[in-house]
Amino acid sequence: MESLQVTRLMSCKLSANISHKACSFIPSRQLGFSSLSRRSFQNGKLTVARSDITENGGGFGGLDDSSNSNSIEEEDDDEEEEEKNGLMLGLDRDDCGSVIALHLIPPSGEVTIDSHQDEAADTKGEDEGIEEEKGGEEEIRSRVTYNIVFVTAEAAPYSKTGGLGDVCGSLPGVLAGCGHRVMVVSPRYLNGTSADKNFAGASDVDRHIKVPCFGGEQEVAFFHEYKKGVDWVFVDHPSFHRPGNLYGDSHGAFGDNQFRFTLLCHAACEAPLVLPLGGYTYGEKCLFLVNDWHAGLVPVLLASKYRPFGIYKDARSILVIHNLAHQGVEPAASFKNLGLPWEWYGALEWVFPTWARTHALDTGEAVNILKGAIVTADRILTVSKGYAWEITTVEGGHGLNELLSSRRIVLNGIVNGIDVTEWDSSSDEHISFHYSADDLSGKARCKTALQQELGLPIRPECPLIGFIGRLDYQKGIDLIRWAIPELMEDNVQFVILGSGDPLYEDWMRAAEKTYRDKFRGWVGFNVPISHRITAGCDILLMPSRFEPCGLNQLYAMRYGTVPVVHATGGLRDTVENFNPYAGDGSGEGTGWTFSPLTKESMLEALRTAIMTYRDHKSTWEALMRRGMQRDFTWETAAIHYEQVFEWACIDPPYIT
């Protein structure tokens, strides 16, 4: 720690409500008092006094009243009076409410600091040297940091099937870069394929625990890899070692998924307590970010198994809902296997409506793990503001809308970010030509290269429409199927990349034969091809029935491809509907949204986009540039996550 030039006694009273639960201050050497004290005062000593709101006797920034770095000297009566009327240390906050700086408050209450024009010449010379070295007066900053534990069924690049893996693979690293200590807990999947090498860098930490569940004690081990500032912790058990994908195989979902993810949740609760990562454990003051139903038992375990015995009293849990349609529902008889006290059955209790029961004698009784998480979590997040509202409605709530409405006060939505390094049209290794918002010439060449690769006639003037996604009901592929005959009557080309329902895979093959010069279907998924379609198409179509966030529309806008989307969830939040009359006639918006979800409204939006592409080139280029300039980085999303962390720590635990 650099020594502080002493000036005069300064009181430090923090009037803001900052919780010291599950959080700490960055060391005081990062606060930058040195140059400020030399500039603002002349003689005496600087004392950073303990905050009034500190409960445990700890001082501000790791200093306390007895710190050797800042001592209080006995002065005469006049100086004692000056100390009583000394400056106070106040807080500056950003728009989200996060503490970003400190300032000195004179006794008058003004938040200004005199320039001290009469400082000695030697002090002035010293200041000039500091400014030359640091490029100006050092900014005083304070940041609240947290011990964050992500619990997830997948995290890229180790394991991934969709957007959940992207979020839990990218956001932890960004939060670690903000100064937080971050751990990600997920299973160590081994399926005998090349994907197993993803875990090659993780080593056994020689910590085994026994999980009491499913009628016995299940032993699990932990593997660990420290990478990009994040502690990646992998729960190891034979149930995670089998052929297939993360959740099932060609025969469907694994029948023991409840068992597998119960182990994950128990292990995740123990990991901060027993794993000495970097030489010391995370401890009890943690923020658990539990993702979807797979991690949904974590807040229930905190409330039922730990807090009653004085453990994790200062921890908080935040449930992140990526897709409410998947809830982890199993027969009621399976509750006894979860390792929970019997009195907590009500938290997970679920009764199917009569119409959803299998037969007349079916009582419809079940346990719903996601419901238990909603009931016990301290705060709830979704991956967009629109989806946060939709899940409180009958149409989008999947039976949990009333429960979620009752917790609306702690329900927020934060749009996912994207990896702007991987998705960058100016440097993408998967595309043949690069371009940017300042120079769009490479975009047309990417289109020509894609038409050539797919065997389509090379026609730069013909609008090229793309669709990338699963071929299932949620993604609206049935609307595309119904609309293709009418759409193919226009002068357009269409390309689809995806796999899923065999019905639509066969339809794609048949449509390709019917419309040889206009339609191409690629059954399967291929990362390089997805990049080339995103770069080469003029329009990206996303008629999803519901879309919690959506990533393809974000990729498309970043690549200057104009999205046409159904106005739902994250699609409505991220795509601004085009308005040609706004902005003094220059237009506003980044694409088109349509509603209701019908073939007619979708075709109307598509035809408007096609007409704009053909007849208003300057307007179309402005649309492209606005989309490419939008900020969808994870750094922006992390700011909003930190705000939710602060809210979670200010409030007491929802269930104690």
XYZ file of C-alpha atoms in Angstrom:
656
model
C 0.000 0.000 0.000
C 1.414 3.384 -0.901
C 1.843 5.799 2.015
C -0.659 8.620 2.395
C 0.511 12.240 2.692
C -1.104 13.433 5.898
C -3.129 16.568 5.977
C -5.884 16.921 8.530
C -8.409 14.703 10.227
C -11.199 13.793 7.849
C -14.427 12.121 8.944
C -15.737 9.285 6.845
C -19.476 8.838 7.155
C -21.267 6.806 4.520
C -24.893 7.773 4.359
C -25.782 5.309 1.604
C -27.198 1.905 2.366
C -24.392 -0.427 1.363
C -24.744 -3.947 2.646
C -21.610 -5.583 3.984
C -23.302 -8.941 3.507
C -21.696 -11.006 0.779
C -19.568 -8.093 -0.332
C -16.257 -6.342 0.343
C -14.412 -3.217 -0.701
C -11.464 -3.188 -3.065
C -8.172 -2.592 -1.131
C -7.564 1.034 -0.205
C -4.475 1.319 -2.378
C -6.895 1.399 -5.322
C -8.830 4.360 -3.935
C -6.166 6.844 -5.056
C -6.026 9.099 -1.994
C -2.356 9.933 -2.490
C -2.469 12.704 -5.071
C -5.731 14.075 -3.678
C -4.258 14.477 -0.203
C -1.169 16.202 -1.579
C -3.307 18.593 -3.613
C -5.992 19.378 -1.053
C -4.169 19.803 2.249
C -0.905 21.079 3.663
C -0.148 19.687 7.120
C -1.449 17.146 9.573
C -2.517 13.582 9.133
C -5.326 11.926 7.220
C -7.590 9.565 9.119
C -10.071 7.315 7.335
C -12.579 6.641 10.086
C -14.791 3.587 10.314
C -18.126 3.897 8.573
C -21.145 4.472 10.769
C -22.952 1.552 9.152
C -20.169 -0.990 9.657
C -21.385 -3.662 12.015
C -18.338 -5.881 12.427
C -15.820 -3.243 13.369
C -14.086 -3.300 10.012
C -12.942 -0.024 8.534
C -13.512 1.491 5.141
C -11.414 -0.058 2.431
C -9.785 -2.507 4.793
C -8.632 0.202 7.264
C -9.931 0.663 10.771
C -9.522 3.211 13.511
C -6.392 1.531 14.796
C -4.671 1.195 11.427
C -0.979 2.005 11.522
C -1.187 3.754 8.168
C -3.475 6.464 9.487
C -3.169 7.450 13.153
C -4.966 10.131 15.135
C -2.578 12.471 16.947
C -3.508 14.554 19.932
C -3.797 18.195 18.862
C -4.640 21.415 20.686
C -8.188 22.600 21.275
C -8.319 24.667 18.078
C -7.346 21.728 15.923
C -9.840 19.458 17.697
C -12.559 21.951 16.821
C -11.350 21.904 13.210
C -11.520 18.110 13.241
C -15.105 18.170 14.402
C -15.964 20.381 11.474
C -13.749 18.470 9.070
C -14.619 17.277 5.605
C -16.869 14.277 5.082
C -16.363 11.548 2.488
C -19.430 11.207 0.235
C -20.375 8.836 -2.578
C -21.008 9.276 -6.302
C -23.195 6.736 -8.065
C -23.837 5.924 -11.721
C -27.271 5.651 -13.370
C -27.668 2.099 -12.081
C -26.928 3.114 -8.487
C -23.456 1.540 -8.270
C -20.797 3.386 -6.267
C -18.280 4.783 -8.767
C -16.369 7.507 -6.891
C -15.824 9.354 -3.631
C -15.908 13.109 -3.044
C -15.101 15.471 -0.189
C -18.007 17.326 1.406
C -17.134 20.566 3.268
C -19.035 21.425 6.469
C -21.297 23.701 4.426
C -22.614 20.666 2.616
C -21.275 21.723 -0.795
C -19.773 18.952 -2.880
C -16.834 20.987 -4.135
C -13.111 21.016 -3.472
C -11.141 24.278 -3.528
C -8.321 24.463 -6.002
C -5.868 25.698 -3.313
C -4.145 28.219 -5.537
C -1.794 29.146 -2.690
C -0.081 25.773 -2.422
C 3.685 25.798 -2.063
C 5.757 25.724 -5.213
C 7.318 22.395 -4.355
C 3.873 20.828 -3.919
C 2.818 22.233 -7.277
C 5.862 20.738 -8.916
C 5.091 17.382 -7.365
C 1.533 17.560 -8.681
C 2.754 18.297 -12.183
C 4.962 15.227 -12.041
C 2.034 13.093 -10.995
C -0.123 14.473 -13.804
C 2.574 13.784 -16.364
C 2.902 10.228 -15.144
C -0.784 9.432 -14.814
C -2.292 11.765 -17.397
C -4.165 13.959 -14.944
C -5.524 13.861 -11.440
C -6.121 10.335 -10.261
C -9.774 9.438 -10.021
C -10.969 8.143 -6.690
C -13.002 4.984 -7.055
C -14.591 2.407 -4.848
C -16.228 -0.756 -6.091
C -18.249 -3.266 -4.114
C -17.167 -6.797 -4.989
C -18.889 -10.119 -4.441
C -18.144 -13.803 -4.257
C -20.319 -15.092 -7.100
C -21.163 -18.769 -7.669
C -22.809 -19.720 -10.963
C -24.634 -23.054 -10.874
C -25.506 -24.341 -14.324
C -26.021 -27.522 -16.324
C -23.796 -26.199 -19.129
C -21.104 -23.617 -19.692
C -19.245 -23.036 -22.949
C -16.698 -24.050 -24.089
C -16.824 -27.048 -21.761
C -20.437 -28.006 -22.442
C -23.140 -26.388 -24.531
C -26.433 -27.129 -26.251
C -27.854 -23.602 -26.548
C -28.027 -20.102 -25.122
C -27.645 -21.234 -21.506
C -24.132 -22.459 -22.272
C -23.272 -19.170 -23.984
C -24.428 -17.084 -21.016
C -22.638 -19.148 -18.376
C -19.535 -19.336 -20.527
C -19.228 -15.584 -21.179
C -20.760 -13.621 -18.288
C -18.533 -15.092 -15.512
C -15.358 -13.885 -17.210
C -16.732 -10.362 -17.633
C -17.796 -10.216 -13.963
C -14.351 -11.463 -12.936
C -12.863 -8.631 -14.984
C -14.976 -6.218 -12.925
C -13.186 -7.345 -9.765
C -15.552 -10.012 -8.474
C -14.425 -13.469 -7.395
C -16.322 -15.888 -9.620
C -16.858 -19.641 -9.523
C -18.844 -21.671 -12.060
C -20.129 -25.083 -10.946
C -21.308 -27.498 -13.646
C -21.099 -31.261 -14.342
C -18.028 -32.930 -15.784
C -19.622 -34.561 -18.823
C -17.703 -37.353 -20.512
C -19.367 -39.059 -23.471
C -16.445 -40.728 -25.206
C -16.184 -38.159 -28.023
C -13.746 -35.418 -28.912
C -15.725 -33.085 -26.636
C -14.085 -34.805 -23.651
C -10.873 -32.885 -24.358
C -12.630 -29.708 -23.194
C -12.072 -30.910 -19.624
C -8.408 -31.819 -20.145
C -7.198 -28.721 -18.295
C -9.228 -29.479 -15.154
C -7.500 -31.353 -12.331
C -8.867 -33.314 -9.385
C -8.792 -31.153 -6.242
C -8.880 -34.236 -4.006
C -12.055 -33.178 -2.224
C -14.823 -35.780 -2.069
C -18.186 -35.238 -0.416
C -21.112 -37.532 0.280
C -24.530 -36.259 -0.804
C -27.505 -37.666 1.166
C -30.163 -38.222 -1.468
C -32.000 -40.955 -3.346
C -32.009 -43.354 -0.419
C -28.287 -43.289 0.326
C -25.066 -41.317 0.288
C -23.756 -40.511 -3.167
C -20.057 -39.694 -3.408
C -19.037 -36.909 -5.779
C -15.644 -35.419 -6.596
C -14.569 -31.991 -7.817
C -12.306 -30.994 -10.686
C -11.003 -27.450 -11.063
C -9.496 -25.182 -13.697
C -8.602 -21.526 -13.240
C -9.041 -19.755 -16.547
C -9.548 -16.104 -17.479
C -9.984 -15.086 -13.860
C -12.740 -17.642 -13.196
C -12.724 -20.771 -11.032
C -14.319 -23.452 -13.216
C -15.467 -26.261 -10.913
C -16.766 -29.533 -12.361
C -18.819 -31.994 -10.354
C -17.717 -35.531 -11.140
C -19.976 -38.590 -10.831
C -20.508 -41.681 -13.018
C -24.002 -40.459 -13.954
C -22.379 -37.683 -16.017
C -20.294 -40.182 -18.003
C -22.371 -41.666 -20.805
C -22.907 -41.362 -24.569
C -25.359 -38.800 -25.894
C -25.751 -35.095 -25.292
C -26.029 -33.343 -21.944
C -29.644 -34.252 -21.285
C -30.463 -37.301 -23.394
C -29.716 -39.398 -26.436
C -31.468 -40.591 -29.565
C -34.104 -42.296 -27.407
C -35.081 -39.113 -25.582
C -34.254 -37.446 -22.264
C -32.360 -39.483 -19.694
C -34.677 -40.989 -17.095
C -32.372 -40.053 -14.202
C -31.954 -36.348 -14.945
C -33.565 -35.467 -11.621
C -30.919 -37.560 -9.862
C -28.048 -36.062 -11.864
C -29.006 -32.450 -11.235
C -29.882 -33.070 -7.590
C -26.248 -34.116 -7.182
C -25.176 -30.932 -8.961
C -27.187 -28.709 -6.603
C -25.979 -30.384 -3.405
C -22.382 -30.260 -4.617
C -22.714 -26.595 -5.614
C -23.853 -25.694 -2.087
C -20.839 -27.466 -0.590
C -18.224 -26.197 -3.052
C -17.792 -22.659 -1.555
C -17.339 -24.220 1.881
C -14.905 -27.063 1.148
C -12.845 -26.146 -1.921
C -9.665 -24.130 -1.125
C -9.414 -22.490 -4.537
C -6.416 -20.215 -4.764
C -5.527 -21.129 -1.200
C -8.786 -20.224 0.519
C -12.475 -21.007 0.220
C -15.214 -18.708 -1.001
C -16.925 -19.028 2.365
C -20.519 -18.415 3.315
C -20.922 -14.855 2.001
C -21.756 -15.763 -1.591
C -24.162 -14.792 -4.318
C -25.545 -17.923 -5.983
C -26.699 -17.419 -9.583
C -28.812 -20.506 -10.271
C -29.742 -21.094 -13.895
C -32.991 -22.836 -14.897
C -34.501 -25.875 -13.197
C -31.281 -27.895 -13.278
C -29.904 -25.652 -10.512
C -33.281 -24.897 -8.955
C -32.711 -26.893 -5.755
C -29.906 -24.559 -4.632
C -32.136 -21.798 -3.120
C -34.366 -24.496 -1.583
C -31.338 -26.157 0.018
C -30.046 -22.831 1.338
C -33.397 -22.145 3.016
C -34.080 -25.659 4.331
C -30.731 -27.315 4.977
C -28.229 -24.558 5.746
C -29.785 -21.375 7.158
C -31.673 -23.151 9.992
C -28.234 -24.200 11.299
C -26.592 -20.791 10.945
C -24.825 -21.487 7.625
C -25.186 -19.216 4.580
C -27.162 -16.666 6.577
C -25.465 -13.902 4.634
C -25.659 -15.645 1.255
C -28.163 -14.668 -1.420
C -29.633 -16.618 -4.325
C -30.702 -15.208 -7.690
C -32.711 -17.434 -10.030
C -32.058 -16.828 -13.735
C -34.854 -18.176 -15.964
C -33.659 -18.846 -19.510
C -36.698 -20.873 -20.599
C -39.753 -21.287 -18.364
C -41.083 -24.132 -20.489
C -38.623 -26.531 -18.828
C -39.449 -26.872 -15.122
C -38.066 -30.196 -13.871
C -41.443 -31.777 -13.064
C -41.387 -35.335 -11.688
C -43.871 -37.564 -9.773
C -44.638 -36.478 -6.212
C -43.152 -39.718 -4.869
C -39.704 -38.536 -5.968
C -39.633 -35.760 -3.336
C -38.139 -38.137 -0.760
C -35.122 -38.552 -3.044
C -34.136 -34.888 -3.087
C -32.517 -34.736 0.357
C -34.953 -32.117 1.657
C -36.854 -32.056 4.981
C -40.428 -33.304 4.610
C -41.882 -29.988 5.791
C -40.551 -28.408 2.592
C -42.728 -30.485 0.314
C -45.120 -27.552 -0.121
C -42.411 -25.445 -1.731
C -42.146 -27.925 -4.611
C -45.719 -29.225 -4.634
C -47.364 -29.139 -8.038
C -50.813 -30.312 -9.160
C -51.614 -30.678 -12.843
C -55.002 -29.376 -14.006
C -57.592 -32.023 -14.795
C -57.213 -31.726 -18.558
C -53.470 -32.416 -18.312
C -53.743 -35.666 -16.351
C -53.052 -38.981 -18.024
C -56.143 -40.895 -16.854
C -59.201 -40.657 -14.613
C -57.396 -42.015 -11.537
C -54.416 -39.676 -11.928
C -54.401 -37.156 -9.046
C -52.004 -34.898 -10.935
C -49.647 -34.592 -7.948
C -46.015 -33.841 -8.761
C -42.945 -31.937 -7.614
C -41.789 -28.940 -9.624
C -38.158 -27.973 -8.994
C -38.371 -24.637 -10.808
C -41.418 -23.713 -8.736
C -39.397 -24.400 -5.586
C -36.667 -22.057 -6.838
C -39.191 -19.302 -7.581
C -40.627 -19.639 -4.076
C -37.283 -19.505 -2.248
C -34.912 -17.357 -4.364
C -34.093 -13.863 -3.136
C -34.412 -12.354 -6.601
C -35.521 -13.586 -10.038
C -34.054 -12.658 -13.407
C -34.981 -13.457 -16.974
C -32.905 -12.876 -20.090
C -34.948 -9.909 -21.354
C -37.408 -7.370 -19.984
C -40.110 -8.497 -22.378
C -39.818 -12.099 -21.241
C -39.973 -10.984 -17.592
C -43.416 -9.580 -18.345
C -44.558 -12.465 -20.545
C -43.978 -15.122 -17.872
C -46.466 -13.327 -15.615
C -49.226 -13.787 -18.201
C -51.460 -16.792 -18.743
C -50.122 -17.237 -22.271
C -46.444 -17.197 -21.313
C -46.437 -18.388 -17.712
C -46.661 -22.162 -18.339
C -48.793 -22.532 -15.218
C -46.472 -20.453 -13.000
C -47.806 -17.023 -13.996
C -49.713 -16.379 -10.749
C -46.734 -17.346 -8.602
C -44.401 -15.166 -10.665
C -46.871 -12.275 -10.529
C -46.835 -12.512 -6.741
C -43.044 -12.023 -6.828
C -43.054 -9.312 -9.475
C -41.353 -6.851 -7.117
C -38.119 -8.884 -7.304
C -38.477 -9.910 -10.969
C -36.234 -8.195 -13.536
C -35.055 -8.794 -17.080
C -31.553 -8.298 -18.501
C -30.836 -8.848 -22.192
C -28.018 -11.294 -22.890
C -24.826 -10.076 -24.455
C -22.860 -11.642 -27.289
C -19.200 -12.437 -27.793
C -18.171 -9.477 -29.936
C -14.760 -11.022 -30.519
C -16.179 -14.136 -32.141
C -18.954 -12.228 -33.922
C -17.054 -9.410 -35.622
C -17.560 -8.817 -39.337
C -14.240 -6.985 -39.556
C -12.192 -10.005 -38.438
C -14.416 -13.126 -38.630
C -12.283 -16.091 -39.708
C -15.321 -17.914 -41.121
C -16.211 -15.350 -43.803
C -14.260 -14.613 -46.974
C -14.588 -10.828 -46.942
C -14.542 -8.421 -44.024
C -16.469 -5.195 -43.598
C -17.629 -2.680 -40.991
C -20.211 0.050 -40.492
C -17.764 2.505 -42.073
C -17.119 0.338 -45.118
C -19.952 -1.987 -46.188
C -18.414 -3.084 -49.472
C -17.445 -6.495 -48.100
C -21.078 -7.287 -47.258
C -22.081 -7.563 -50.945
C -19.110 -9.806 -51.639
C -20.071 -12.076 -48.717
C -23.532 -12.390 -50.305
C -22.051 -13.355 -53.660
C -19.769 -15.917 -52.003
C -22.712 -17.458 -50.134
C -24.852 -17.710 -53.275
C -21.975 -19.413 -55.027
C -21.353 -21.826 -52.136
C -25.029 -22.835 -51.980
C -25.398 -23.181 -55.740
C -27.862 -20.311 -56.078
C -27.774 -17.947 -59.045
C -25.491 -15.011 -58.267
C -27.900 -12.073 -58.194
C -26.730 -9.102 -56.082
C -30.025 -7.240 -56.622
C -32.173 -10.137 -55.325
C -32.997 -10.001 -51.581
C -31.525 -13.035 -49.779
C -33.539 -14.101 -46.708
C -32.152 -16.451 -44.060
C -33.376 -18.529 -41.126
C -31.068 -20.184 -38.566
C -32.486 -22.267 -35.735
C -34.139 -25.448 -34.543
C -36.857 -26.840 -36.753
C -39.583 -26.981 -34.141
C -42.884 -25.399 -33.213
C -41.410 -22.766 -30.896
C -39.252 -21.270 -33.644
C -42.236 -20.812 -36.003
C -40.878 -23.058 -38.757
C -44.463 -24.089 -39.530
C -45.282 -20.478 -40.513
C -42.315 -20.420 -42.848
C -43.469 -23.684 -44.422
C -46.942 -22.284 -45.047
C -45.600 -18.974 -46.401
C -42.923 -20.312 -48.768
C -45.256 -20.956 -51.765
C -46.443 -17.318 -51.731
C -43.004 -15.933 -50.942
C -41.371 -17.825 -53.798
C -43.638 -15.975 -56.220
C -41.616 -12.842 -55.454
C -38.128 -12.188 -56.727
C -36.306 -13.444 -53.613
C -33.980 -16.207 -52.447
C -34.314 -18.115 -49.171
C -31.847 -20.249 -47.175
C -32.507 -22.277 -44.003
C -29.934 -23.796 -41.635
C -31.196 -26.073 -38.871
C -32.269 -29.493 -37.665
C -35.021 -30.898 -35.506
C -38.426 -32.307 -36.421
C -37.987 -34.857 -39.254
C -41.196 -33.535 -40.829
C -39.570 -30.153 -41.489
C -36.238 -31.665 -42.470
C -38.024 -33.645 -45.209
C -39.975 -30.541 -46.227
C -36.728 -28.576 -46.654
C -35.359 -31.241 -49.004
C -38.574 -31.234 -51.033
C -38.719 -27.420 -51.223
C -35.159 -27.319 -52.495
C -36.142 -29.527 -55.415
C -39.283 -27.487 -56.118
C -37.591 -24.074 -56.045
C -34.150 -24.885 -57.418
C -33.068 -21.305 -58.100
C -34.621 -19.742 -55.019
C -34.480 -22.070 -52.007
C -31.722 -23.938 -50.151
C -32.015 -25.995 -46.978
C -29.058 -27.179 -44.917
C -30.123 -29.950 -42.511
C -27.917 -29.916 -39.421
C -25.861 -27.222 -37.757
C -22.493 -25.915 -38.837
C -20.759 -22.993 -37.102
C -18.810 -21.661 -40.134
C -21.929 -21.887 -42.320
C -23.989 -20.031 -39.703
C -21.446 -17.190 -39.787
C -21.488 -17.070 -43.585
C -25.304 -17.062 -43.727
C -25.418 -14.273 -41.143
C -22.918 -12.220 -43.146
C -24.280 -13.010 -46.616
C -28.029 -12.602 -46.132
C -29.827 -9.285 -46.433
C -32.693 -10.245 -44.093
C -32.889 -12.649 -41.142
C -36.358 -14.034 -40.375
C -37.277 -15.085 -36.788
C -41.004 -15.894 -36.394
C -40.586 -17.463 -32.917
C -43.733 -18.098 -30.885
C -41.803 -17.147 -27.771
C -38.177 -16.172 -27.422
C -36.778 -15.471 -23.943
C -33.890 -13.495 -25.426
C -32.692 -14.729 -28.806
C -29.140 -14.425 -30.085
C -29.413 -14.752 -33.852
C -31.056 -11.343 -34.223
C -28.151 -9.828 -32.249
C -25.615 -11.555 -34.491
C -27.539 -10.412 -37.567
C -27.606 -6.744 -36.566
C -23.908 -6.828 -35.745
C -23.284 -8.124 -39.280
C -25.533 -5.586 -40.996
C -28.271 -8.140 -41.714
C -31.691 -6.619 -41.037
C -33.941 -8.742 -38.763
C -37.662 -9.326 -39.311
C -39.010 -10.829 -36.086
C -42.182 -11.664 -34.206
C -42.731 -9.063 -31.471
C -42.183 -11.340 -28.485
C -39.789 -11.557 -25.539
C -36.217 -10.576 -26.275
C -36.949 -10.066 -29.972
C -39.224 -7.148 -29.164
C -36.659 -5.746 -26.705
C -33.685 -5.826 -29.069
C -35.127 -5.069 -32.516
C -36.371 -1.493 -32.865
C -39.179 -1.312 -35.415
C -38.277 0.811 -38.441
C -39.937 4.224 -38.643
C -39.017 6.117 -41.846
C -40.547 9.390 -40.622
C -38.622 9.722 -37.358
C -35.331 11.553 -36.892
C -36.191 14.507 -39.141
C -36.908 12.168 -42.023
C -33.698 10.139 -41.690
C -35.547 7.255 -40.065
C -35.104 5.237 -36.895
C -35.013 1.553 -36.059
C -32.956 -1.545 -36.803
C -35.512 -3.909 -38.376
C -39.167 -4.929 -38.463
C -41.358 -6.554 -35.836
C -44.746 -8.074 -36.596
C -47.739 -9.153 -34.568
C -49.946 -11.166 -34.332
C -48.110 -14.357 -35.190
C -49.822 -15.206 -38.450
C -48.646 -16.008 -41.941
C -50.283 -12.835 -43.248
C -48.609 -10.450 -40.798
C -45.247 -12.147 -41.320
C -45.508 -11.843 -45.102
C -46.564 -8.195 -44.807
C -43.459 -7.365 -42.745
C -41.218 -9.313 -45.112
C -42.621 -7.574 -48.182
C -42.135 -4.161 -46.577
C -38.508 -5.056 -45.878
C -38.031 -6.345 -49.439
C -39.531 -3.164 -50.915
C -37.232 -1.016 -48.763
C -34.213 -3.043 -49.861
C -35.031 -2.616 -53.553
C -36.311 0.928 -53.733
C -34.584 2.819 -50.904
C -30.921 1.871 -50.867
C -29.761 4.780 -48.703
C -32.445 4.008 -46.127
C -31.443 0.349 -46.143
C -27.788 1.196 -45.568
C -28.783 3.419 -42.656
C -30.740 0.497 -41.192
C -27.677 -1.705 -41.504
C -25.370 0.809 -39.848
C -27.712 1.470 -36.932
C -27.871 -2.239 -36.228
C -24.104 -2.631 -36.437
C -23.603 0.229 -33.978
C -25.893 -1.172 -31.277
C -24.180 -2.181 -28.032
C -24.945 -5.788 -27.120
C -21.719 -6.546 -25.270
C -21.507 -8.606 -22.111
C -19.830 -5.639 -20.430
C -23.093 -3.703 -20.764
C -25.121 -6.635 -19.415
C -22.703 -7.009 -16.479
C -23.490 -3.466 -15.305
C -27.157 -4.416 -14.929
C -26.264 -7.670 -13.185
C -24.209 -5.732 -10.647
C -27.224 -3.553 -9.911
C -29.296 -6.663 -9.161
C -26.492 -7.961 -6.930
C -26.647 -4.742 -4.934
C -30.410 -4.981 -4.543
C -30.115 -8.604 -3.408
C -27.542 -7.716 -0.740
C -29.421 -4.714 0.628
C -32.495 -6.785 1.427
C -32.455 -9.579 4.039
C -32.794 -13.174 2.793
C -36.277 -13.845 1.435
C -36.524 -16.987 3.587
C -34.426 -17.151 6.765
